Short mmCIF file of C-alpha atoms in Angstrom, two decimals:
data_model
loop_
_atom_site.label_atom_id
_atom_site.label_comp_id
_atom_site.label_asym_id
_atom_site.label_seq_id
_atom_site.Cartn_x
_atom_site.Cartn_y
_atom_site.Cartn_z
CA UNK S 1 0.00 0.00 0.00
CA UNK S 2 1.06 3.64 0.09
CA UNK S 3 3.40 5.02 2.28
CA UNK S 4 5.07 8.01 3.27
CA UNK S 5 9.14 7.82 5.36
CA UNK S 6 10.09 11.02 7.00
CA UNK S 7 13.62 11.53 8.68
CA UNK S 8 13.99 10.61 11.96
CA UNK S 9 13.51 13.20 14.57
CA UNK S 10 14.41 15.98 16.49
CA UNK S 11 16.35 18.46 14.47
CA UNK S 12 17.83 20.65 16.44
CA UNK S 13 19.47 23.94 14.88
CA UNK S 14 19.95 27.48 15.43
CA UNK S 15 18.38 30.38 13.97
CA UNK S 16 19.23 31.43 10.72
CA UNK S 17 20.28 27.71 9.57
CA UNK S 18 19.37 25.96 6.67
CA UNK S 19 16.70 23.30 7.01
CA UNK S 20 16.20 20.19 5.30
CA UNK S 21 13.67 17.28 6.17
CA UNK S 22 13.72 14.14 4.13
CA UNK S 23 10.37 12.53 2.69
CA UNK S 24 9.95 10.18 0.22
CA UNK S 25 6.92 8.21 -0.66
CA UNK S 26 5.40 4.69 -1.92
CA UNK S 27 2.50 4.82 -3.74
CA UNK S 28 0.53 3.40 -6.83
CA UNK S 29 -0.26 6.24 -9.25
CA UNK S 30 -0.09 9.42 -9.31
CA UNK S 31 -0.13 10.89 -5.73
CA UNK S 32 -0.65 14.33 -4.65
CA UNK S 33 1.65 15.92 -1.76
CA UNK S 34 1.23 17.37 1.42
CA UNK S 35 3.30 19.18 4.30
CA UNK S 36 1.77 19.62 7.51
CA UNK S 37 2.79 21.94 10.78
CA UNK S 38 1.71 21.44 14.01
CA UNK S 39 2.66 23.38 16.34
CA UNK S 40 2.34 22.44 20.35
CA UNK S 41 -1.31 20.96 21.64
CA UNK S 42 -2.94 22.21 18.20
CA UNK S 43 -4.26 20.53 15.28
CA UNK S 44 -2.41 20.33 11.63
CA UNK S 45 -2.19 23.07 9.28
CA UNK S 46 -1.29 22.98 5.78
CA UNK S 47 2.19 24.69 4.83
CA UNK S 48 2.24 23.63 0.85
CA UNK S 49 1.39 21.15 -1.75
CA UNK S 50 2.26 19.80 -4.84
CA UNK S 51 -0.26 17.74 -7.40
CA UNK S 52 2.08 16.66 -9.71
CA UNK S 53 5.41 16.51 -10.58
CA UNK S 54 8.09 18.50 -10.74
CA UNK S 55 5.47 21.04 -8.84
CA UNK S 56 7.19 23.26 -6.39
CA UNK S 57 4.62 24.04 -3.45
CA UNK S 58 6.27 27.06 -1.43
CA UNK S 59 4.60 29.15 1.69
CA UNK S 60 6.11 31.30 4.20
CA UNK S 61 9.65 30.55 2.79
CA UNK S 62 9.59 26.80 2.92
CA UNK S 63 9.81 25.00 -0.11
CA UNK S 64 9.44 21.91 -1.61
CA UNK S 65 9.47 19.85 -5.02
CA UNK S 66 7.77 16.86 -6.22
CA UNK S 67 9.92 14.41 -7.39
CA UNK S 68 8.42 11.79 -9.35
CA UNK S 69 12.27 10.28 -9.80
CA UNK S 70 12.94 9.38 -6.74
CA UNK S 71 9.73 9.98 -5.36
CA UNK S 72 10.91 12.72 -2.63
CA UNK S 73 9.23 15.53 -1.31
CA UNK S 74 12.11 17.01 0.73
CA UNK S 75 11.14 20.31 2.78
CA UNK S 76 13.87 22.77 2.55
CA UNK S 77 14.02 26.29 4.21
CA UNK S 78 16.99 29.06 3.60
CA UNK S 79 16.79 30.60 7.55
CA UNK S 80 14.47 29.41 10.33
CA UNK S 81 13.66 30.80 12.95
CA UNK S 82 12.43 29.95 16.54
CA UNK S 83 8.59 30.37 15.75
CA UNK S 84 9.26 27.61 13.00
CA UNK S 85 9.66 25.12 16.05
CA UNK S 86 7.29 22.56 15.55
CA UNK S 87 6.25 19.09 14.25
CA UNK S 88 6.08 18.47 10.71
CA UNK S 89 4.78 15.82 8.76
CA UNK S 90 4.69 14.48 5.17
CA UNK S 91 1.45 13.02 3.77
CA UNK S 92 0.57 11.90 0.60
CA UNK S 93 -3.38 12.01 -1.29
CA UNK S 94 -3.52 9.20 -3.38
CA UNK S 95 -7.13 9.07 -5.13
CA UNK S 96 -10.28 10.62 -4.18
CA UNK S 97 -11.10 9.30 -0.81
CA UNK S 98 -9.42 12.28 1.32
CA UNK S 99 -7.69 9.19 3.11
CA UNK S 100 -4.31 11.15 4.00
CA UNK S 101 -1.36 8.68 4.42
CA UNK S 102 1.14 10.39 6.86
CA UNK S 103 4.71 9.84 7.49
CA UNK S 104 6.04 9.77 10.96
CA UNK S 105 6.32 13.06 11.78
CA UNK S 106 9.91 15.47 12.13
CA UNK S 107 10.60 17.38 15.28
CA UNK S 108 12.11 20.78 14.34
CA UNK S 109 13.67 22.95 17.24
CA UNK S 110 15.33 25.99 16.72
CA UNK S 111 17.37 27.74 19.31
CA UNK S 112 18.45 31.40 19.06
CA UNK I 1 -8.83 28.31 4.42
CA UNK I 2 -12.18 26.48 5.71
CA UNK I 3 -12.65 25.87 9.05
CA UNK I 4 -12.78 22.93 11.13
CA UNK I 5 -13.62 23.73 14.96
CA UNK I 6 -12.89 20.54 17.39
CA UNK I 7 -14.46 20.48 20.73
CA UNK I 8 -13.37 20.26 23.39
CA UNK I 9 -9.50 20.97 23.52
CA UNK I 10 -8.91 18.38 26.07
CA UNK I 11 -10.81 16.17 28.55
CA UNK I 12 -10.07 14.25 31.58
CA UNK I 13 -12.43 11.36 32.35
CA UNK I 14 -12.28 8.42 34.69
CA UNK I 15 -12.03 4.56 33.78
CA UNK I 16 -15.49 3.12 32.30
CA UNK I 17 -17.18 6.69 31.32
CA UNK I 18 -17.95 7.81 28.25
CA UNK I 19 -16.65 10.58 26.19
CA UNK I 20 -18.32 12.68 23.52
CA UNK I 21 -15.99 14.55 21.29
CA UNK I 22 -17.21 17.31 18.48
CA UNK I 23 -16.07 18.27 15.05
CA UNK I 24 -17.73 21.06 13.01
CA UNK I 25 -17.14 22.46 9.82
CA UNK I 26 -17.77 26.19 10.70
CA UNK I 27 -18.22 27.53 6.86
CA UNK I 28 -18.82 24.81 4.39
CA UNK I 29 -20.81 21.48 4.45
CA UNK I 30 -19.00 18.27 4.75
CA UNK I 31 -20.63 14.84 3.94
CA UNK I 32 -17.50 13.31 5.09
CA UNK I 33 -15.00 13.78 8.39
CA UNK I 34 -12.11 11.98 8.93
CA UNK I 35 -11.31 10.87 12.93
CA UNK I 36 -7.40 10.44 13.38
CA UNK I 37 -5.69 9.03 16.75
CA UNK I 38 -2.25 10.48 17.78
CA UNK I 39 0.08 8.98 20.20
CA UNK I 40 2.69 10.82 21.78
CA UNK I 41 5.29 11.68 19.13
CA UNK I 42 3.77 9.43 16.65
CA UNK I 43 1.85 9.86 13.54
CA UNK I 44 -1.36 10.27 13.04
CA UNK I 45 -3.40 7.13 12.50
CA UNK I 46 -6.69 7.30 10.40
CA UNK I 47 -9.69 5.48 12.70
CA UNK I 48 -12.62 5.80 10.47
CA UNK I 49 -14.32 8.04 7.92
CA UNK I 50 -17.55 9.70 8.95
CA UNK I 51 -20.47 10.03 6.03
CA UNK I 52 -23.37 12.02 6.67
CA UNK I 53 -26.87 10.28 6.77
CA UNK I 54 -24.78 6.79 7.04
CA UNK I 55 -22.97 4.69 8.81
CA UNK I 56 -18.60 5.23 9.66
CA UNK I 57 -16.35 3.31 8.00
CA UNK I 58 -13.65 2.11 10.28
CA UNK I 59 -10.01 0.96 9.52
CA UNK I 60 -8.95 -2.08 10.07
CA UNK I 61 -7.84 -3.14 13.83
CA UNK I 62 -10.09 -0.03 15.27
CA UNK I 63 -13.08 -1.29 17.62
CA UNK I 64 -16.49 -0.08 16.02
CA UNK I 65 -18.49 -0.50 19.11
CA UNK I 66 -15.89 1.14 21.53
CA UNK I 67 -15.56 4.02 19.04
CA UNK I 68 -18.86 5.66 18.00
CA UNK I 69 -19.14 7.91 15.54
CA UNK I 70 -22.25 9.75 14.74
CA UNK I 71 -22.11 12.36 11.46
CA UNK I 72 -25.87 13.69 11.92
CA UNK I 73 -25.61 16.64 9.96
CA UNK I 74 -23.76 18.27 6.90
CA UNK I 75 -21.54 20.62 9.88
CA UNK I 76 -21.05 18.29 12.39
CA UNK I 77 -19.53 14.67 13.98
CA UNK I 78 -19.33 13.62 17.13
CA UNK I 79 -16.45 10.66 17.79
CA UNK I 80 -17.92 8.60 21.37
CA UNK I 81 -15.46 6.79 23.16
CA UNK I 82 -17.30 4.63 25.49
CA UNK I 83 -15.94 2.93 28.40
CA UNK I 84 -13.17 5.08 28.35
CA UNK I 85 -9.56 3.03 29.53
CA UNK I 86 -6.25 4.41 29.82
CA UNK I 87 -4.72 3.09 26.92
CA UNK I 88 -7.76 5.03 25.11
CA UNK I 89 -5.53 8.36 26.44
CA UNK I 90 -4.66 9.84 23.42
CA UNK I 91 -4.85 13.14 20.87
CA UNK I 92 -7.92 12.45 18.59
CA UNK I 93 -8.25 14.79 15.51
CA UNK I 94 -10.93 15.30 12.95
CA UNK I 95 -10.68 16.74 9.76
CA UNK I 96 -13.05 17.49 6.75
CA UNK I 97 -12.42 18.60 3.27
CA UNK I 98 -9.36 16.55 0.66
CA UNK I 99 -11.91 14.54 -0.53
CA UNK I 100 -10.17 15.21 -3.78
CA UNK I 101 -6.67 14.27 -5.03
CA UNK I 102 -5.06 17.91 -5.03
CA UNK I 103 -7.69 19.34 -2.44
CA UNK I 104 -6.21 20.12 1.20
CA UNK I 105 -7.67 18.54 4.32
CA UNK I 106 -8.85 21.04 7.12
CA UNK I 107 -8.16 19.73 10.23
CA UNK I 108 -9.56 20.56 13.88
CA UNK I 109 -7.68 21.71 16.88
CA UNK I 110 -7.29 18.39 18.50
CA UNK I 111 -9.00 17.05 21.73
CA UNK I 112 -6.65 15.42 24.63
CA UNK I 113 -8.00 13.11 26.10
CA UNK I 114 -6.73 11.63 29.35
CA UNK I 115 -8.27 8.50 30.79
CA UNK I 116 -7.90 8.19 34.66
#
């Protein structure tokens, strides 16, 4: 079945760094892509998407690119900052169910 | 973005009660909700699909009867865990909307629930 792998957890980095978080995916078809925040004791919220490939979704400086190749969705950001702490997870859509398939979840921490 | 309201934010009930927890979609209908279960630093696990006017469908390995789900309207489900147990402590999420491929899902605030 489909899948989605995220990078093992916590990240730990200062402010101003460059972030990267792995994701790649297993899936039949032609998925769409998903990163997720959430930040402590809330609920998820969409940071960007990407419905097919070689898409770049992008939002508040994070980026990312569909990668049909090596089926990645890496989420990259040029500086973070300390309000960036938070979880973030990977998910995949792959037909029209809304059945989200989620990776594991990466704990981002940013000290100043 | 649409808006999914969860309620309440977090509940503490003791062994053998029941629980009741909300999920509304605040400015657009939704015939279907999603219920997810979150452990602690886990992922989040999809428990069943509510569909208005019918019954849930449930994934496989979660307990129908122990895990009620009502969707009585085209703005609201209610998840009902009854006789509540400790190792039913847990973050429980709802979310509506994604029904299509390249739609987003709007998800609620989350409800803790802690089972004493």
């Amino acid at each position: 079945g489909d899948s989605v792998t995220q990078m093992e957890g916590p990240v730990t980095l200062s402010e101003e760094a460059f972030l990267t978080i792995n994701c790649t995916y297993t899936a039949t078809g032609y998925p769409s892509l998903f990163w997720y925040v959430q930040y402590p004791g809330e609920g998820l919220q969409l940071l960007l998407k990407a419905t097919k490939a070689d898409d770049k979704g992008s939002n508040k400086g994070f980026e990312a690119t569909y990668r049909k190749e090596t089926t990645s969705f890496h989420l990259e950001k040029g500086s973070v900052q300390v309000s960036d702490s938070a979880v973030y997870f990977c998910a995949l859509n792959g037909g029209n169910t809304g059945k989200l398939i989620f990776g594991q979840g990466t704990t981002l921490q940013v000290k100043p | 973005g649409a808006v999914v309201s969860q309620h309440p934010s977090w509940v503490i009930c003791k062994s053998g009660t029941s629980v009741k927890i909300e999920c509304r979609s605040l400015d657009f209908q939704a015939t279907t909700m999603f219920w997810y279960r979150q452990f602690p630093k886990q992922s989040l696990m999809l428990m069943a699909t509510s569909n208005e006017g019918s019954k849930a469908t449930y994934e496989q390995g979660v307990e129908k009867d122990k895990f009620l789900i009502n969707h009585a309207s085209l703005t609201l489900s209610t998840l009902t865990v009854t006789s509540a147990h400790p190792e039913d402590s847990s973050f429980y999420i709802c979310s509506a909307g994604g029904l299509t491929i390249a739609t987003e899902a709007f998800f609620g605030q989350g409800t803790r629930l802690t089972v004493v």
